[in-house]
Amino acid sequence: MPARPGAVRDMKTGAVTDEFDAAAPSYDRLVAANPGYHRHLRMSARRLRLPRGGEGLRVLDLGCGTGASTAALARELPRAEIIGVDASAGMLAAARAKRWPDRVRFVHARAEDLTLAHLGGPVDAVLAAYLLRNCPDPDRALAVMRSLLRPGGRVALHEYSVADSAAARAVWTAVCWSVVIPAGRALTGRADLYRYLWRSVLEFDGAAALRERMRAAGLDLVRTLPLTGWQRGITHTFLGRVPEAPGPAGEHA
Ligand SMILES: C[S@@+](CC[C@H](N)C(=O)[O-])C[C@H]1O[C@@H](n2cnc3c(N)ncnc32)[C@H](O)[C@@H]1O
């Protein structure tokens, strides 16, 4: 049954992290049933193309949830320092309960409120997997990401975007109502979060609009890369970079 008009906005302005708190104990089981979920996160982590396994670099996993995207970063960047941040205490508790190397740590904060002080200084890259669509003010969240990155720092948004394609919208609706919503209800006893997921993806930016939003936030080298499987055309990696600091006067790269 379609969500009532305005339900997505209402959810984002308050209830989304409460719903994630409630979903936290079953979240890992649910995503394990989604073929490609972890592989695709690793693909987006690799697409940051950080050198030397991330040696000497600091990477932010914004909206880290129960740590699936953190694990993808930890595997693809075996030498990076990784900081996972999430607004849901329940999701973060599930992440913290797992075993992590010393170079991984977690911070409880809303993306919109995150400061350099939370992180102990700037970062070299941000992965935000399935976060931006959930933020009440995506432009603010992107501005925060940019403010936390060093010049030349990289961004990978791993996100659903179907608005540009009728075929993608139809596949997404079919998958949600035949699999995601029934499975979510079976595992958690409630379906609100999964109906919200369906509706919020339909209402979120198309790929061209999201690239434009990233450019407006001051990122350059913005592009979209596809993912594989049933998610092709539905889930994507959006890449961008904070422009390099200008060199001394008269010097051009
Ligand atoms: C769909 S989960 C994705 C988790 C993880 N990145 C992954 O790939 O499995 C989205 C996460 O974003 C978090 N979140 C939503 N809005 C947020 C916000 N404004 N600031 C920080 N975290 C937020 C939720 O609590 C949730 O854990």
Short mmCIF file of C-alpha atoms and ligand atoms in Angstrom, two decimals:
data_model
loop_
_atom_site.label_atom_id
_atom_site.label_comp_id
_atom_site.label_asym_id
_atom_site.label_seq_id
_atom_site.Cartn_x
_atom_site.Cartn_y
_atom_site.Cartn_z
CA MET A 1 0.00 0.00 0.00
CA PRO A 2 1.47 3.39 -0.92
CA ALA A 3 2.74 5.53 1.95
CA ARG A 4 0.64 8.63 2.59
CA PRO A 5 1.90 11.84 0.97
CA GLY A 6 4.50 13.56 3.16
CA ALA A 7 5.39 10.32 4.97
CA VAL A 8 8.94 10.34 3.59
CA ARG A 9 9.49 13.91 4.73
CA ASP A 10 8.02 13.18 8.19
CA MET A 11 10.26 10.14 8.55
CA LYS A 12 13.39 12.05 7.61
CA THR A 13 12.69 14.88 10.00
CA GLY A 14 12.67 12.64 13.04
CA ALA A 15 11.72 9.03 12.91
CA VAL A 16 14.32 7.64 10.51
CA THR A 17 16.98 6.99 13.12
CA ASP A 18 14.33 5.57 15.52
CA GLU A 19 13.34 3.13 12.78
CA PHE A 20 17.00 2.23 12.23
CA ASP A 21 17.37 1.68 16.00
CA ALA A 22 14.47 -0.78 15.83
CA ALA A 23 15.85 -2.47 12.70
CA ALA A 24 19.43 -2.79 14.01
CA PRO A 25 19.20 -6.34 15.46
CA SER A 26 17.94 -7.78 12.15
CA TYR A 27 19.69 -5.42 9.70
CA ASP A 28 22.62 -7.72 8.94
CA ARG A 29 20.34 -10.71 8.26
CA LEU A 30 18.23 -8.64 5.92
CA VAL A 31 21.13 -7.28 3.84
CA ALA A 32 22.73 -10.76 3.75
CA ALA A 33 19.67 -11.83 1.73
CA ASN A 34 20.37 -9.09 -0.84
CA PRO A 35 22.73 -10.60 -3.44
CA GLY A 36 25.68 -8.32 -4.10
CA TYR A 37 25.13 -6.02 -1.09
CA HIS A 38 28.59 -6.48 0.44
CA ARG A 39 30.37 -6.96 -2.90
CA HIS A 40 28.93 -3.68 -4.19
CA LEU A 41 30.03 -1.80 -1.07
CA ARG A 42 33.57 -3.12 -1.61
CA MET A 43 33.36 -1.99 -5.24
CA SER A 44 32.48 1.56 -4.17
CA ALA A 45 35.28 1.52 -1.57
CA ARG A 46 37.76 0.45 -4.30
CA ARG A 47 36.47 3.18 -6.59
CA LEU A 48 37.86 5.78 -4.18
CA ARG A 49 41.21 4.67 -5.68
CA LEU A 50 43.26 5.55 -2.63
CA PRO A 51 46.94 4.69 -3.02
CA ARG A 52 49.03 2.19 -0.99
CA GLY A 53 46.04 0.50 0.67
CA GLY A 54 45.23 3.82 2.32
CA GLU A 55 48.55 3.99 4.21
CA GLY A 56 48.75 7.26 6.16
CA LEU A 57 45.21 8.22 5.08
CA ARG A 58 42.03 8.82 7.09
CA VAL A 59 38.69 7.68 5.69
CA LEU A 60 35.20 8.55 6.96
CA ASP A 61 32.32 6.07 6.64
CA LEU A 62 29.35 8.40 7.00
CA GLY A 63 26.12 6.61 7.92
CA CYS A 64 28.09 3.48 8.76
CA GLY A 65 25.07 1.62 10.21
CA THR A 66 25.99 -1.81 11.57
CA GLY A 67 29.38 -1.59 9.88
CA ALA A 68 28.80 -3.26 6.49
CA SER A 69 30.30 -0.29 4.65
CA THR A 70 33.02 0.03 7.32
CA ALA A 71 33.98 -3.60 6.71
CA ALA A 72 34.15 -2.92 2.96
CA LEU A 73 36.52 -0.01 3.60
CA ALA A 74 38.61 -2.00 6.08
CA ARG A 75 39.03 -4.80 3.55
CA GLU A 76 39.79 -2.63 0.51
CA LEU A 77 42.01 -0.18 2.42
CA PRO A 78 43.98 -2.40 4.81
CA ARG A 79 46.26 0.44 5.98
CA ALA A 80 43.80 3.34 6.31
CA GLU A 81 42.49 4.78 9.55
CA ILE A 82 38.69 4.45 9.32
CA ILE A 83 36.06 6.38 11.29
CA GLY A 84 32.46 5.19 11.13
CA VAL A 85 29.78 7.75 12.02
CA ASP A 86 26.06 7.16 12.49
CA ALA A 87 23.10 8.94 14.09
CA SER A 88 21.40 5.73 15.26
CA ALA A 89 22.65 4.49 18.62
CA GLY A 90 21.20 1.04 17.87
CA MET A 91 22.97 0.64 14.51
CA LEU A 92 26.21 1.93 16.02
CA ALA A 93 25.98 -0.48 18.96
CA ALA A 94 25.66 -3.36 16.47
CA ALA A 95 28.72 -2.06 14.61
CA ARG A 96 30.78 -1.63 17.78
CA ALA A 97 29.90 -5.18 18.93
CA LYS A 98 31.88 -6.61 16.00
CA ARG A 99 35.63 -7.25 15.99
CA TRP A 100 37.63 -4.48 14.33
CA PRO A 101 41.31 -3.71 13.94
CA ASP A 102 42.64 -0.85 16.11
CA ARG A 103 42.65 1.49 13.11
CA VAL A 104 38.79 1.45 13.03
CA ARG A 105 36.68 3.52 15.43
CA PHE A 106 33.11 4.81 15.66
CA VAL A 107 31.48 8.13 16.50
CA HIS A 108 27.82 8.76 17.34
CA ALA A 109 26.70 11.90 15.48
CA ARG A 110 24.34 13.18 12.83
CA ALA A 111 26.04 13.78 9.51
CA GLU A 112 24.71 17.34 9.46
CA ASP A 113 26.35 18.13 12.83
CA LEU A 114 29.71 16.47 12.27
CA THR A 115 32.79 18.67 12.82
CA LEU A 116 36.55 18.30 12.48
CA ALA A 117 36.67 18.07 16.29
CA HIS A 118 34.60 14.83 16.21
CA LEU A 119 37.14 13.33 13.81
CA GLY A 120 40.35 14.79 15.24
CA GLY A 121 41.10 16.59 11.96
CA PRO A 122 40.37 16.39 8.24
CA VAL A 123 39.91 13.18 6.26
CA ASP A 124 41.20 12.08 2.86
CA ALA A 125 38.04 10.34 1.67
CA VAL A 126 34.38 9.84 2.52
CA LEU A 127 32.20 6.85 1.72
CA ALA A 128 28.49 7.50 2.34
CA ALA A 129 26.55 4.34 1.56
CA TYR A 130 22.76 4.67 1.53
CA LEU A 131 23.00 7.83 3.65
CA LEU A 132 22.27 10.93 1.59
CA ARG A 133 18.70 9.94 0.64
CA ASN A 134 17.89 9.65 4.35
CA CYS A 135 19.16 13.12 5.26
CA PRO A 136 16.48 15.80 5.68
CA ASP A 137 18.88 18.28 4.05
CA PRO A 138 21.18 16.49 1.58
CA ASP A 139 22.86 19.75 0.54
CA ARG A 140 23.83 20.41 4.14
CA ALA A 141 25.19 16.84 4.46
CA LEU A 142 27.28 17.31 1.29
CA ALA A 143 28.56 20.68 2.52
CA VAL A 144 29.64 19.00 5.77
CA MET A 145 31.43 16.24 3.85
CA ARG A 146 33.27 18.83 1.80
CA SER A 147 34.23 20.79 4.92
CA LEU A 148 35.75 17.67 6.50
CA LEU A 149 37.86 16.71 3.48
CA ARG A 150 41.37 17.86 2.66
CA PRO A 151 41.95 19.52 -0.74
CA GLY A 152 42.05 16.67 -3.26
CA GLY A 153 39.94 14.51 -0.93
CA ARG A 154 37.56 12.01 -2.53
CA VAL A 155 33.87 11.24 -2.08
CA ALA A 156 31.99 8.07 -3.00
CA LEU A 157 28.22 8.15 -2.55
CA HIS A 158 26.84 4.63 -2.83
CA GLU A 159 23.16 5.29 -3.43
CA TYR A 160 19.91 4.31 -5.05
CA SER A 161 18.79 6.56 -7.88
CA VAL A 162 15.93 5.57 -10.17
CA ALA A 163 14.22 8.85 -11.07
CA ASP A 164 15.86 9.04 -14.52
CA SER A 165 14.56 5.66 -15.72
CA ALA A 166 11.00 4.27 -15.89
CA ALA A 167 12.43 0.73 -16.18
CA ALA A 168 14.55 1.18 -13.04
CA ARG A 169 11.52 2.53 -11.11
CA ALA A 170 9.44 -0.48 -12.19
CA VAL A 171 12.12 -3.01 -11.17
CA TRP A 172 12.62 -1.21 -7.85
CA THR A 173 8.89 -1.27 -7.06
CA ALA A 174 8.61 -4.94 -8.01
CA VAL A 175 11.62 -5.93 -5.83
CA CYS A 176 10.34 -3.90 -2.87
CA TRP A 177 6.79 -5.28 -2.85
CA SER A 178 7.73 -8.88 -3.65
CA VAL A 179 10.87 -9.22 -1.48
CA VAL A 180 12.11 -6.27 0.60
CA ILE A 181 8.90 -5.24 2.39
CA PRO A 182 7.66 -8.80 3.13
CA ALA A 183 11.15 -9.87 4.28
CA GLY A 184 11.51 -6.76 6.45
CA ARG A 185 8.11 -7.38 8.04
CA ALA A 186 8.93 -11.07 8.63
CA LEU A 187 12.27 -10.27 10.29
CA THR A 188 11.30 -7.24 12.37
CA GLY A 189 7.53 -7.49 12.80
CA ARG A 190 7.11 -4.04 11.23
CA ALA A 191 7.30 -2.72 7.71
CA ASP A 192 7.46 1.06 8.14
CA LEU A 193 11.20 1.33 7.42
CA TYR A 194 10.93 -0.83 4.31
CA ARG A 195 7.91 1.04 2.91
CA TYR A 196 9.85 4.23 3.61
CA LEU A 197 12.86 2.75 1.76
CA TRP A 198 10.69 2.06 -1.30
CA ARG A 199 9.07 5.48 -1.33
CA SER A 200 12.23 7.46 -0.46
CA VAL A 201 14.15 5.89 -3.35
CA LEU A 202 11.34 6.77 -5.80
CA GLU A 203 11.38 10.37 -4.52
CA PHE A 204 15.17 10.79 -4.43
CA ASP A 205 17.28 12.59 -7.05
CA GLY A 206 17.87 11.11 -10.47
CA ALA A 207 21.54 10.47 -11.27
CA ALA A 208 21.91 13.74 -13.23
CA ALA A 209 20.33 15.76 -10.40
CA LEU A 210 22.55 14.14 -7.79
CA ARG A 211 25.67 14.87 -9.84
CA GLU A 212 24.50 18.48 -10.10
CA ARG A 213 23.96 18.59 -6.33
CA MET A 214 27.53 17.30 -5.81
CA ARG A 215 28.95 19.96 -8.16
CA ALA A 216 26.92 22.66 -6.38
CA ALA A 217 28.53 21.48 -3.13
CA GLY A 218 31.91 22.35 -4.65
CA LEU A 219 33.04 18.89 -5.80
CA ASP A 220 34.72 18.34 -9.17
CA LEU A 221 35.46 15.25 -11.30
CA VAL A 222 31.87 14.17 -10.58
CA ARG A 223 30.71 11.00 -12.31
CA THR A 224 28.48 7.96 -11.88
CA LEU A 225 29.61 4.34 -12.13
CA PRO A 226 27.15 1.44 -12.37
CA LEU A 227 26.83 -1.59 -10.13
CA THR A 228 26.04 -5.10 -11.29
CA GLY A 229 23.21 -7.63 -10.95
CA TRP A 230 19.57 -6.63 -10.37
CA GLN A 231 20.90 -3.37 -8.94
CA ARG A 232 22.24 -2.22 -12.33
CA GLY A 233 20.57 1.11 -13.11
CA ILE A 234 19.14 1.23 -9.56
CA THR A 235 22.15 1.51 -7.24
CA HIS A 236 25.24 3.47 -8.31
CA THR A 237 28.56 4.85 -7.12
CA PHE A 238 28.69 8.63 -7.43
CA LEU A 239 32.28 9.87 -7.29
CA GLY A 240 33.57 13.38 -6.69
CA ARG A 241 36.63 15.20 -5.43
CA VAL A 242 37.39 18.36 -3.51
CA PRO A 243 39.43 20.52 -5.90
CA GLU A 244 43.15 20.55 -5.21
CA ALA A 245 44.43 23.64 -3.42
CA PRO A 246 45.70 26.18 -5.97
CA GLY A 247 49.49 26.20 -6.24
CA PRO A 248 51.62 29.33 -5.74
CA ALA A 249 50.68 32.27 -8.04
CA GLY A 250 51.43 31.51 -11.69
CA GLU A 251 51.72 27.75 -11.12
CA HIS A 252 49.16 25.49 -12.77
CA ALA A 253 48.82 21.73 -12.48
C1 LIG B 1 20.63 2.05 5.06
S1 LIG B 1 21.70 2.28 6.42
C2 LIG B 1 23.27 2.00 5.64
C3 LIG B 1 24.33 1.55 6.61
C4 LIG B 1 25.67 1.22 5.99
N1 LIG B 1 26.29 2.38 5.36
C5 LIG B 1 25.56 0.09 4.99
O1 LIG B 1 25.95 0.31 3.84
O2 LIG B 1 25.09 -0.98 5.34
C6 LIG B 1 21.68 4.05 6.59
C7 LIG B 1 22.32 4.52 7.90
O3 LIG B 1 22.36 5.95 7.87
C8 LIG B 1 22.07 6.40 9.17
N2 LIG B 1 21.58 7.77 9.07
C9 LIG B 1 20.41 8.21 8.54
N3 LIG B 1 20.34 9.55 8.60
C10 LIG B 1 21.50 9.95 9.18
C11 LIG B 1 22.04 11.23 9.48
N4 LIG B 1 21.37 12.34 9.22
N5 LIG B 1 23.28 11.29 10.03
C12 LIG B 1 23.97 10.15 10.30
N6 LIG B 1 23.51 8.92 10.05
C13 LIG B 1 22.29 8.83 9.48
C14 LIG B 1 21.04 5.45 9.71
O4 LIG B 1 21.00 5.48 11.13
C15 LIG B 1 21.54 4.13 9.14
O5 LIG B 1 22.38 3.46 10.04
#
